[in-house]
mmCIF file of C-alpha atoms in Angstrom:
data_model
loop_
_atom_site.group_PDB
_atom_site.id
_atom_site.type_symbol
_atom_site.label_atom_id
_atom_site.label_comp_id
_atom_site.label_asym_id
_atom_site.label_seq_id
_atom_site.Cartn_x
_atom_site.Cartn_y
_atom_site.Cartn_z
ATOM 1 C CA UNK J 1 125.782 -104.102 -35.197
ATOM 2 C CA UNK J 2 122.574 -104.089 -36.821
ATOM 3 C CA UNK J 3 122.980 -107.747 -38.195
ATOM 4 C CA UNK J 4 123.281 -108.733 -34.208
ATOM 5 C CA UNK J 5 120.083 -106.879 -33.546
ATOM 6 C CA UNK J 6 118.110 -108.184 -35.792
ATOM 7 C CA UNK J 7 119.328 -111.841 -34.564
ATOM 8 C CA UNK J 8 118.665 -111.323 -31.389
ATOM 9 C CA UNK J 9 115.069 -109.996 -31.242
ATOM 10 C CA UNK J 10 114.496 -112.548 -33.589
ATOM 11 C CA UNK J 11 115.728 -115.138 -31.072
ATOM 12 C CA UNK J 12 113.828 -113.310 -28.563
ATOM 13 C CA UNK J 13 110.370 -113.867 -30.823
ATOM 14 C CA UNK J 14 111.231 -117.424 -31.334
ATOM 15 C CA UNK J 15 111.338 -118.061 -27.906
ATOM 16 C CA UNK J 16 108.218 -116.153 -26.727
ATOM 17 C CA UNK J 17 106.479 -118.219 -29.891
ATOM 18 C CA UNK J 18 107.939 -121.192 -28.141
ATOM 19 C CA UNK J 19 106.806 -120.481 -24.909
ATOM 20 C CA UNK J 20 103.249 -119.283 -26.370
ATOM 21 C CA UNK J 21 102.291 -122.082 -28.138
ATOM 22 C CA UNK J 22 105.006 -125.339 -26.872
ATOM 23 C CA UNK J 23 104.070 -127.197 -29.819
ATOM 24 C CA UNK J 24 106.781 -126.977 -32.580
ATOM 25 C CA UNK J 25 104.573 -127.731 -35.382
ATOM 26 C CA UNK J 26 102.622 -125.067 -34.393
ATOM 27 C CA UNK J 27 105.460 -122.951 -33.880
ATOM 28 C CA UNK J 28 106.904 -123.129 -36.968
ATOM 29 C CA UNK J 29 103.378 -122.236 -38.472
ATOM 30 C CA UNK J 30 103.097 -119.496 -36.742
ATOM 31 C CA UNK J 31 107.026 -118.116 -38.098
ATOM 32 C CA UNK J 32 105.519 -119.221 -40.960
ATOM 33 C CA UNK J 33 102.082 -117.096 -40.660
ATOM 34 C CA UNK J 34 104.590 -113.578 -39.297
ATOM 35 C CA UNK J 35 107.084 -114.169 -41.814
ATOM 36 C CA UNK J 36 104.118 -114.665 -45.135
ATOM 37 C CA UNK J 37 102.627 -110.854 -42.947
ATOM 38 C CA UNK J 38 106.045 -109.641 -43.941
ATOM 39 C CA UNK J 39 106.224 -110.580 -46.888
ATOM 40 C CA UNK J 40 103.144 -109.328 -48.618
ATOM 41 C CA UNK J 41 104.439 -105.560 -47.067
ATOM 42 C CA UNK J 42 108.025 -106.721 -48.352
ATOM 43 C CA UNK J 43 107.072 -107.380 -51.665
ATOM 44 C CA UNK J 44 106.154 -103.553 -52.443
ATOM 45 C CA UNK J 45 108.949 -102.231 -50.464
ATOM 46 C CA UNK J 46 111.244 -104.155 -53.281
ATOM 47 C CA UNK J 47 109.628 -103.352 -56.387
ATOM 48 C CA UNK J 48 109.953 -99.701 -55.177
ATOM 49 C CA UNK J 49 113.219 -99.844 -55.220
ATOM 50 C CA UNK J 50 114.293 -102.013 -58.210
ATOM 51 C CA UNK J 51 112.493 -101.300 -60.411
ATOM 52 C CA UNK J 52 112.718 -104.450 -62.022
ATOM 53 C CA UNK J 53 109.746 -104.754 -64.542
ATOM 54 C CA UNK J 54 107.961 -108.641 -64.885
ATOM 55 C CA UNK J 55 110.284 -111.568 -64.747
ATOM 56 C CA UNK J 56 109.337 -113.837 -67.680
ATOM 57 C CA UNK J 57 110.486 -116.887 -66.151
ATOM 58 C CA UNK J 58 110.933 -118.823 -62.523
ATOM 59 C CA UNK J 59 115.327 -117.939 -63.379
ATOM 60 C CA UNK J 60 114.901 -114.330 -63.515
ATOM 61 C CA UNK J 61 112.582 -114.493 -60.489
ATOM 62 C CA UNK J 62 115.217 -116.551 -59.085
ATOM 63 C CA UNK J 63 117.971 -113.776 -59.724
ATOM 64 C CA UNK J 64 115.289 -111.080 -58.556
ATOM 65 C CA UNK J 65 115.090 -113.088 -55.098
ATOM 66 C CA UNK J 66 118.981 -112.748 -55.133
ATOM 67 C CA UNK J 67 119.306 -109.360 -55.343
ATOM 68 C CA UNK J 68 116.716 -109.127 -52.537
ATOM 69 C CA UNK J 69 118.162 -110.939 -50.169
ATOM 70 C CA UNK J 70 121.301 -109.224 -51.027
ATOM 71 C CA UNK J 71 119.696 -105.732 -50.301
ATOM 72 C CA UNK J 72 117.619 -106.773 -47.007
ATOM 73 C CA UNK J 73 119.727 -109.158 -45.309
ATOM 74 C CA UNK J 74 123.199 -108.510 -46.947
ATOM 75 C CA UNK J 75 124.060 -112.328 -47.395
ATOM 76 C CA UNK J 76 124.067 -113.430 -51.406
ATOM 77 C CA UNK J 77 122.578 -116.963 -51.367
ATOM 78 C CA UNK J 78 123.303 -119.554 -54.216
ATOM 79 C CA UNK J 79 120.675 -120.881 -56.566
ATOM 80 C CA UNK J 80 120.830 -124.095 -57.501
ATOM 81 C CA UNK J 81 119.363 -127.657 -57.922
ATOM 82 C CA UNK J 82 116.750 -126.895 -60.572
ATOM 83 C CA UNK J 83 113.910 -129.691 -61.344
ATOM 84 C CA UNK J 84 113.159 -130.676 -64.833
ATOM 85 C CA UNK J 85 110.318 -128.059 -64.970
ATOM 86 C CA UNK J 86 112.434 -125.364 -64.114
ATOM 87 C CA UNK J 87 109.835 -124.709 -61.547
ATOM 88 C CA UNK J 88 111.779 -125.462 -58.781
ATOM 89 C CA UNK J 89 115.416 -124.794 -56.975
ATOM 90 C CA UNK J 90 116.698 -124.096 -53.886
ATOM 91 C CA UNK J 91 118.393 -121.476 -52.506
ATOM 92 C CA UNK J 92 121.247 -121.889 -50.208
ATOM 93 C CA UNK J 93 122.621 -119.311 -47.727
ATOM 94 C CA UNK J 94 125.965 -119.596 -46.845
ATOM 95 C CA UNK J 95 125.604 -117.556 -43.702
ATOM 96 C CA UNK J 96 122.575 -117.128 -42.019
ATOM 97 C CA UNK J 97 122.642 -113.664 -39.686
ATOM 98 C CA UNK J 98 119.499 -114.697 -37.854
ATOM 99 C CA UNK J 99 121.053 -117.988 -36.703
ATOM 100 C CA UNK J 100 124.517 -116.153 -35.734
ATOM 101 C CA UNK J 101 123.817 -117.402 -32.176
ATOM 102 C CA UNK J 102 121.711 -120.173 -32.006
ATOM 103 C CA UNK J 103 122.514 -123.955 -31.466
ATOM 104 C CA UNK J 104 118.978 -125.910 -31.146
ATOM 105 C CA UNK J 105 119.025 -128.508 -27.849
ATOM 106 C CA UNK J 106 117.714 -131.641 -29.125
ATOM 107 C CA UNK J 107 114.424 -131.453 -27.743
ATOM 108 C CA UNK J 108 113.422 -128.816 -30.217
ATOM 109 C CA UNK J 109 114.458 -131.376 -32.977
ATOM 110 C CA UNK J 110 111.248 -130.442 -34.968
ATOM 111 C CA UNK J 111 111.829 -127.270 -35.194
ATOM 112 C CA UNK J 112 112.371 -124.663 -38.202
ATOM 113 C CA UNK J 113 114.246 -121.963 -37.143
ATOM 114 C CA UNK J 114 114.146 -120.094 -40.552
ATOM 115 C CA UNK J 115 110.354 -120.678 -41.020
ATOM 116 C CA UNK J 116 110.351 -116.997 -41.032
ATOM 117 C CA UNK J 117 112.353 -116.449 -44.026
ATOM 118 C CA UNK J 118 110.297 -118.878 -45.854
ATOM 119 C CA UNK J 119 106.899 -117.099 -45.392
ATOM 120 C CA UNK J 120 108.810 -114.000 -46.099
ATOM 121 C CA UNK J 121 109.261 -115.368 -49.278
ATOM 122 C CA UNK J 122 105.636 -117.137 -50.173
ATOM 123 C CA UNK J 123 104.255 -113.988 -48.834
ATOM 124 C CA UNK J 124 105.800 -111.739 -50.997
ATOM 125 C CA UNK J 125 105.924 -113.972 -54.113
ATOM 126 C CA UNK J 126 101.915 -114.930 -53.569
ATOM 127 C CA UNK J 127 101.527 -110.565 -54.169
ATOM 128 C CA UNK J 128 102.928 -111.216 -57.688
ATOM 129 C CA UNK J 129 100.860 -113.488 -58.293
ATOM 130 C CA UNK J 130 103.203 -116.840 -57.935
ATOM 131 C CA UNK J 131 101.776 -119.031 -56.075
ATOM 132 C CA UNK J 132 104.630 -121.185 -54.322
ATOM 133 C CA UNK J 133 105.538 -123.636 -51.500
ATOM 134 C CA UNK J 134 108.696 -122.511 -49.353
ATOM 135 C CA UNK J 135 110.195 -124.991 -47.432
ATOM 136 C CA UNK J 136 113.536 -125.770 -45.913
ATOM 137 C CA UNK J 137 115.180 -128.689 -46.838
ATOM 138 C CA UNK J 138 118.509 -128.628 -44.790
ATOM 139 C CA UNK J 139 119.082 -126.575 -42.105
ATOM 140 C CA UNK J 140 122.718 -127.112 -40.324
ATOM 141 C CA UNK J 141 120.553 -126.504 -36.430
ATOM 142 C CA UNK J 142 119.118 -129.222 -36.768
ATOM 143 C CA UNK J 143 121.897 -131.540 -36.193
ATOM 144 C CA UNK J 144 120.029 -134.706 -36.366
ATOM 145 C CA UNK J 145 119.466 -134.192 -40.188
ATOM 146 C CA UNK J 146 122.948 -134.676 -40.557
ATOM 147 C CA UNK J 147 124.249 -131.502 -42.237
ATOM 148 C CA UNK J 148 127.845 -130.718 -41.902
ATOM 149 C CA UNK J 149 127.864 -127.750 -44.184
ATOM 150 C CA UNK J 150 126.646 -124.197 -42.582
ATOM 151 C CA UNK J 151 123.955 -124.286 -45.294
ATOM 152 C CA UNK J 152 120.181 -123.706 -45.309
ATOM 153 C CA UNK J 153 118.161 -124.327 -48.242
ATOM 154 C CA UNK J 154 114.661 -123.249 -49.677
ATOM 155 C CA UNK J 155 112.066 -125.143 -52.531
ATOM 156 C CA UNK J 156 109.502 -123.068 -55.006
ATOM 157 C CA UNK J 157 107.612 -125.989 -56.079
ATOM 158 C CA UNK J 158 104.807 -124.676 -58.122
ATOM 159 C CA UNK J 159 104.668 -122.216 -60.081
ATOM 160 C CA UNK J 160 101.332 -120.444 -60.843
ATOM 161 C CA UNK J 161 102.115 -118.045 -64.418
ATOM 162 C CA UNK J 162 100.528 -114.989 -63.704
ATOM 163 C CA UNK J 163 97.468 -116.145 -62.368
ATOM 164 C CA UNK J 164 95.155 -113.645 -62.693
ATOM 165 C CA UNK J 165 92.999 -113.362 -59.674
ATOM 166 C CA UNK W 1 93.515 -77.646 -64.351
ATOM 167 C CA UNK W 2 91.732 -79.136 -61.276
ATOM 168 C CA UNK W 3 92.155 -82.627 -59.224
ATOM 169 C CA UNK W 4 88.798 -83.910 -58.926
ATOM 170 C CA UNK W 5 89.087 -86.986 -56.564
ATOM 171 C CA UNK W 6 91.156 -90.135 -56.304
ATOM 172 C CA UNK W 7 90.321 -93.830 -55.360
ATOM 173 C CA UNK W 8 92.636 -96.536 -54.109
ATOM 174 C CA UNK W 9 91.691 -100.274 -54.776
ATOM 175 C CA UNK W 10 92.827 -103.125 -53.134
ATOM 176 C CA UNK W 11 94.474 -106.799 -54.871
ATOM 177 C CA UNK W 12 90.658 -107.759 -54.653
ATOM 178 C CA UNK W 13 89.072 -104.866 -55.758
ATOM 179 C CA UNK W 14 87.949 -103.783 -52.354
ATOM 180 C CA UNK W 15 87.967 -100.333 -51.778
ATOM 181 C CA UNK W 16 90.571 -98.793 -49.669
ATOM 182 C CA UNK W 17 90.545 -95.293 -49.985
ATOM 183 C CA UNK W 18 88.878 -92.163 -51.520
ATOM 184 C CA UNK W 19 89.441 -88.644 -51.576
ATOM 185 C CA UNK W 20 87.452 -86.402 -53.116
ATOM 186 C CA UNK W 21 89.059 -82.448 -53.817
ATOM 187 C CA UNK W 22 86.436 -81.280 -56.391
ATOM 188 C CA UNK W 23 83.140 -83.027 -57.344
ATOM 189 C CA UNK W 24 80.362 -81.379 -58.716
ATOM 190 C CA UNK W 25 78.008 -84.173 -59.522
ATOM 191 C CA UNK W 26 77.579 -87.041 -56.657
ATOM 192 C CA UNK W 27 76.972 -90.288 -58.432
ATOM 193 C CA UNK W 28 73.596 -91.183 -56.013
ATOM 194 C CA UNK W 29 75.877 -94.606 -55.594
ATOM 195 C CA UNK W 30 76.955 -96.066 -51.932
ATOM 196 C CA UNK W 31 80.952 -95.822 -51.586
ATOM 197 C CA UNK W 32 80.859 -99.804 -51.954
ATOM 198 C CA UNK W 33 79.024 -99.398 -55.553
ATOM 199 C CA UNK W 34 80.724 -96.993 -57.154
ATOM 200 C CA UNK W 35 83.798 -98.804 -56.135
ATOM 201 C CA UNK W 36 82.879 -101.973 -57.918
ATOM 202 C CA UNK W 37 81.232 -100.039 -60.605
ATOM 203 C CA UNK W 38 85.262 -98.575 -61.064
ATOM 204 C CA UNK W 39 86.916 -101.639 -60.849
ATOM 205 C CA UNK W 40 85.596 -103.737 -63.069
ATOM 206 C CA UNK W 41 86.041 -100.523 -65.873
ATOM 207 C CA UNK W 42 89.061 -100.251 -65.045
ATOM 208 C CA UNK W 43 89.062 -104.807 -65.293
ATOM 209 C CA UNK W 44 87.757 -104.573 -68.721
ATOM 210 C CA UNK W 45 90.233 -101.890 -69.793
ATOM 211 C CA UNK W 46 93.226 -103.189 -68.549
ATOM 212 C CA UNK W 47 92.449 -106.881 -70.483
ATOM 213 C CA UNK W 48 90.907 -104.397 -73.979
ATOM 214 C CA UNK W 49 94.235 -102.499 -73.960
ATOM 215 C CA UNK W 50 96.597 -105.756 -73.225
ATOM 216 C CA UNK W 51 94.625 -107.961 -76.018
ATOM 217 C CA UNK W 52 94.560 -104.794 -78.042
ATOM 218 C CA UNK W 53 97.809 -104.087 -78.126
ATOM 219 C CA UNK W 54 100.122 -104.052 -81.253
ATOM 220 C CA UNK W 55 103.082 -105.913 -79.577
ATOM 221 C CA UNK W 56 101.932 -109.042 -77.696
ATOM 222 C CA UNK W 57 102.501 -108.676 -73.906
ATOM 223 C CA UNK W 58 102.640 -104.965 -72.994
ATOM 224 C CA UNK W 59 99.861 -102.834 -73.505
ATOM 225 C CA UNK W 60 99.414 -100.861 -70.335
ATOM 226 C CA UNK W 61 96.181 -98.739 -70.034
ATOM 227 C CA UNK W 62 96.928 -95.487 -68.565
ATOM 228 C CA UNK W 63 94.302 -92.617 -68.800
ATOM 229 C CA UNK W 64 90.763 -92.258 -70.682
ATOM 230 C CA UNK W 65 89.283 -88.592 -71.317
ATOM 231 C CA UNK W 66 85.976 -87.657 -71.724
ATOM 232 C CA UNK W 67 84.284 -84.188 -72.043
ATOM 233 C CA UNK W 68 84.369 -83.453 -68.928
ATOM 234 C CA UNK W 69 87.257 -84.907 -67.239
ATOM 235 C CA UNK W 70 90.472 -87.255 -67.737
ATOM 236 C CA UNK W 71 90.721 -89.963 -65.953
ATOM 237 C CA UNK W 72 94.573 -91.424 -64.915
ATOM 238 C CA UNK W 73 95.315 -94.977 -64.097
ATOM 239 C CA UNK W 74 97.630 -96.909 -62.598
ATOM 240 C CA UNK W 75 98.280 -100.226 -60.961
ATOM 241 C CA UNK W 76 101.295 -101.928 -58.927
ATOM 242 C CA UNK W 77 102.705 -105.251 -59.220
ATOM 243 C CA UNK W 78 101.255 -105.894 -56.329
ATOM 244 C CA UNK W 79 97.655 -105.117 -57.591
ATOM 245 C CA UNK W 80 97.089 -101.974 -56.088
ATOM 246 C CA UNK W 81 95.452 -99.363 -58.076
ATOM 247 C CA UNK W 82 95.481 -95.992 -57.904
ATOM 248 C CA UNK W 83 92.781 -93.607 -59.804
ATOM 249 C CA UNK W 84 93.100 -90.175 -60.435
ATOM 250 C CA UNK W 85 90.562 -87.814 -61.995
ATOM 251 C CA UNK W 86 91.602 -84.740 -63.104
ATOM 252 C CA UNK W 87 89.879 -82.103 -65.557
ATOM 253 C CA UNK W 88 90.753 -82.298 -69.548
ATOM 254 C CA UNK W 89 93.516 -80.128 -69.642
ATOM 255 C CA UNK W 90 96.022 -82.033 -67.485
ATOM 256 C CA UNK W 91 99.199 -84.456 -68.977
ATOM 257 C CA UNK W 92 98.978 -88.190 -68.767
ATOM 258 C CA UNK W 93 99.906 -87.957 -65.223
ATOM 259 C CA UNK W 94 101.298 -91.814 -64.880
ATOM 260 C CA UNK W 95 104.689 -91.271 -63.516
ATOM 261 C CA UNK W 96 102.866 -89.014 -60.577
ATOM 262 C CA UNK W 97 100.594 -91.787 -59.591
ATOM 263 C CA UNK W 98 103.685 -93.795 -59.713
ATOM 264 C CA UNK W 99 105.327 -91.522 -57.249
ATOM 265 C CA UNK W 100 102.104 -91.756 -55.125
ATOM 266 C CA UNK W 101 102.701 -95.144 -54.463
ATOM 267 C CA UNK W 102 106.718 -95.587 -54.227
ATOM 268 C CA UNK W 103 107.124 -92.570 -51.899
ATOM 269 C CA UNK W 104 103.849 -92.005 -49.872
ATOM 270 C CA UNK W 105 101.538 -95.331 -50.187
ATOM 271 C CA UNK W 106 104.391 -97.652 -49.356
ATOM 272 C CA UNK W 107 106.394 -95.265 -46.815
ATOM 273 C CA UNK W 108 103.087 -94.410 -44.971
ATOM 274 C CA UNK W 109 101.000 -97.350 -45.242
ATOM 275 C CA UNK W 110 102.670 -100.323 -46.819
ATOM 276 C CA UNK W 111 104.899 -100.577 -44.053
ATOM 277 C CA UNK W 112 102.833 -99.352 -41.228
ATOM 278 C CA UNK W 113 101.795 -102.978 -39.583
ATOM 279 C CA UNK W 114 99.176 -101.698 -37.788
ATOM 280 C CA UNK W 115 97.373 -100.576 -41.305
ATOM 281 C CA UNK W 116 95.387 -104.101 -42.876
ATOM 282 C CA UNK W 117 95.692 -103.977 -46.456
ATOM 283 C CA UNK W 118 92.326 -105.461 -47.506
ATOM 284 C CA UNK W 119 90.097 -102.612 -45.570
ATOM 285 C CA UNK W 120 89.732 -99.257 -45.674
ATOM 286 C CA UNK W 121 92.766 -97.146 -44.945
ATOM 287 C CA UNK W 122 92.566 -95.476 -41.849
ATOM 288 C CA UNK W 123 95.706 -93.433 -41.727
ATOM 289 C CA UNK W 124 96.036 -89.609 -40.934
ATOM 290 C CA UNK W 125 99.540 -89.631 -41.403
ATOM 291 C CA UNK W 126 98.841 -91.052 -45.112
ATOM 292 C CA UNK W 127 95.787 -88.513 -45.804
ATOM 293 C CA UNK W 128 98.755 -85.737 -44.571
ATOM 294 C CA UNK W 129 100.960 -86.657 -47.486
ATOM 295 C CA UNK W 130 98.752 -87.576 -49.848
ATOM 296 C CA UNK W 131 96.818 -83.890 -49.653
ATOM 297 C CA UNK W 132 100.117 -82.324 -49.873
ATOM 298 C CA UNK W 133 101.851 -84.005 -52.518
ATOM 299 C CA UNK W 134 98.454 -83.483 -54.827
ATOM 300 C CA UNK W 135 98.460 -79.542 -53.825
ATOM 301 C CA UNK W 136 102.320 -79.186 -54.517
ATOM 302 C CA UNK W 137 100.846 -80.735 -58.027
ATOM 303 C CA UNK W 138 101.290 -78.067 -61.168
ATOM 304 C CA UNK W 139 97.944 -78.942 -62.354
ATOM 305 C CA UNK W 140 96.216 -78.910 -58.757
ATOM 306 C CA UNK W 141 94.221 -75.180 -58.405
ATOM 307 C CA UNK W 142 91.866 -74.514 -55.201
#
């Protein structure tokens, strides 16, 4: 019940965005902009409740942003895909609850429908001090990327060791 | 055992809140001053004790006493800190501040959207639980 909620007011934002600002560059900047605002909040909420202690590499952060997803949106996703600098991988949700509903008319071609979830997660990991780029790679709305798989992915691509500010 | 007063500074050092129970002695220094004057102590600590420290890596600073008071530290992940000065006789009160944060700074104002994070804090609801956890304190005395 709470999963269809959530997907639906979500929808609901998407298409006010939409309607706000037509543009789907800008649209997905701006799910981008709410999504990093939720993130920087998120980020505390987490480390209150696990309390985890510094990850010493990008693999336990990776395993940290497991468990998180696990706890906030109940859906496990898979890490993979790691660059030679083990400073990058993607994460790959089997099921998505926010896109439980939605099938993208081909107009909206250019749009990210996740772009939330990935400013969720620079938001949150730019409070710790890791300064990354969140992007999605595949996303199975968009059929015209040719994705048969129900999967959507996500890319850290730099990795900023405790920077301190 | 008295609570003196307790600061709250932002990632950035900005100040975002201040509280004051007990203070004897006014410092003559604008809010914004004495604000900067505390973080970068509390800077130059943090990087002594870490560079200091016997086992490369930890090395938290927590609390520094002088004659006339004790002054408890202690910063988030996040880069939050939380400042607590407290007369001599009180414990290391670390795990307190910690609770500070987890159960009132994040319930009240971490997750209140409608509180910005890089100004000061503006929340009655927050100054409620904040005044009432410190009274509830063993070591707080009117």
């Amino acid at each position: 019940m709470e999963g269809e909620l959530l997907a639906l007011t979500y929808g609901a934002v998407v298409a006010r965005v939409l309607k706000d600002y037509e543009r789907t560059d800008e649209v997905n900047a701006q799910l981008d902009k709410m999504g990093y605002n939720v993130g920087v909040r998120l980020i505390d909420d987490f480390l209150a409740k696990n309390r985890h202690g510094r990850c010493k590499n990008m693999h336990e952060t990776a395993e940290a942003i497991q468990s998180a997803f696990k706890q906030y949106i109940n859906v496990q996703p898979q890490v993979g895909k790691w660059n030679d600098a083990q400073n990058s991988f993607s994460l790959t949700l089997d099921t998505n609850p926010l896109t439980s509903f939605v099938e993208l008319p081909a107009e909206l071609g250019g749009l990210c429908y996740c772009q939330f979830i990935c400013g969720i997660l620079r938001g949150a990991l730019e409070m710790i001090q890791l300064e990354t780029k969140v992007q999605i790679v595949a996303d199975n709305l968009r059929i015209n990327l040719g994705q048969s798989e129900g999967i959507v992915c996500y890319r850290n691509t730099s990795f900023f060791h405790q920077k301190a500010r | 055992m008295v609570v003196y007063n307790l600061y709250i500074l932002g990632k950035n050092g900005q100040s975002l809140f201040y509280r004051e129970w007990l203070r004897e002695q006014s410092s003559n220094l604008s809010r914004d001053e004495e604000d900067k004057l505390m973080v970068g102590l509390l800077f130059s600590l943090s990087n002594f004790a870490k560079k200091m420290s016997s086992s490369p890596g930890t090395g938290v600073f927590k609390s520094f006493n002088t004659s006339k008071y004790k002054l408890h530290y202690w910063e988030s992940p996040t880069g939050i800190k939380l400042v607590l000065n407290t007369s001599t006789d009180v414990e290391p009160c670390h795990d307190h501040l910690s609770t500070l944060y987890h159960h009132i700074f994040i319930q009240t104002v971490v997750k209140n959207p409608l509180v910005p994070l890089t100004e000061p804090i503006n929340s009655s609801l927050f100054v409620t639980k904040l005044d009432a956890f410190i009274k509830q304190q063993t070591f707080f005395q009117d």
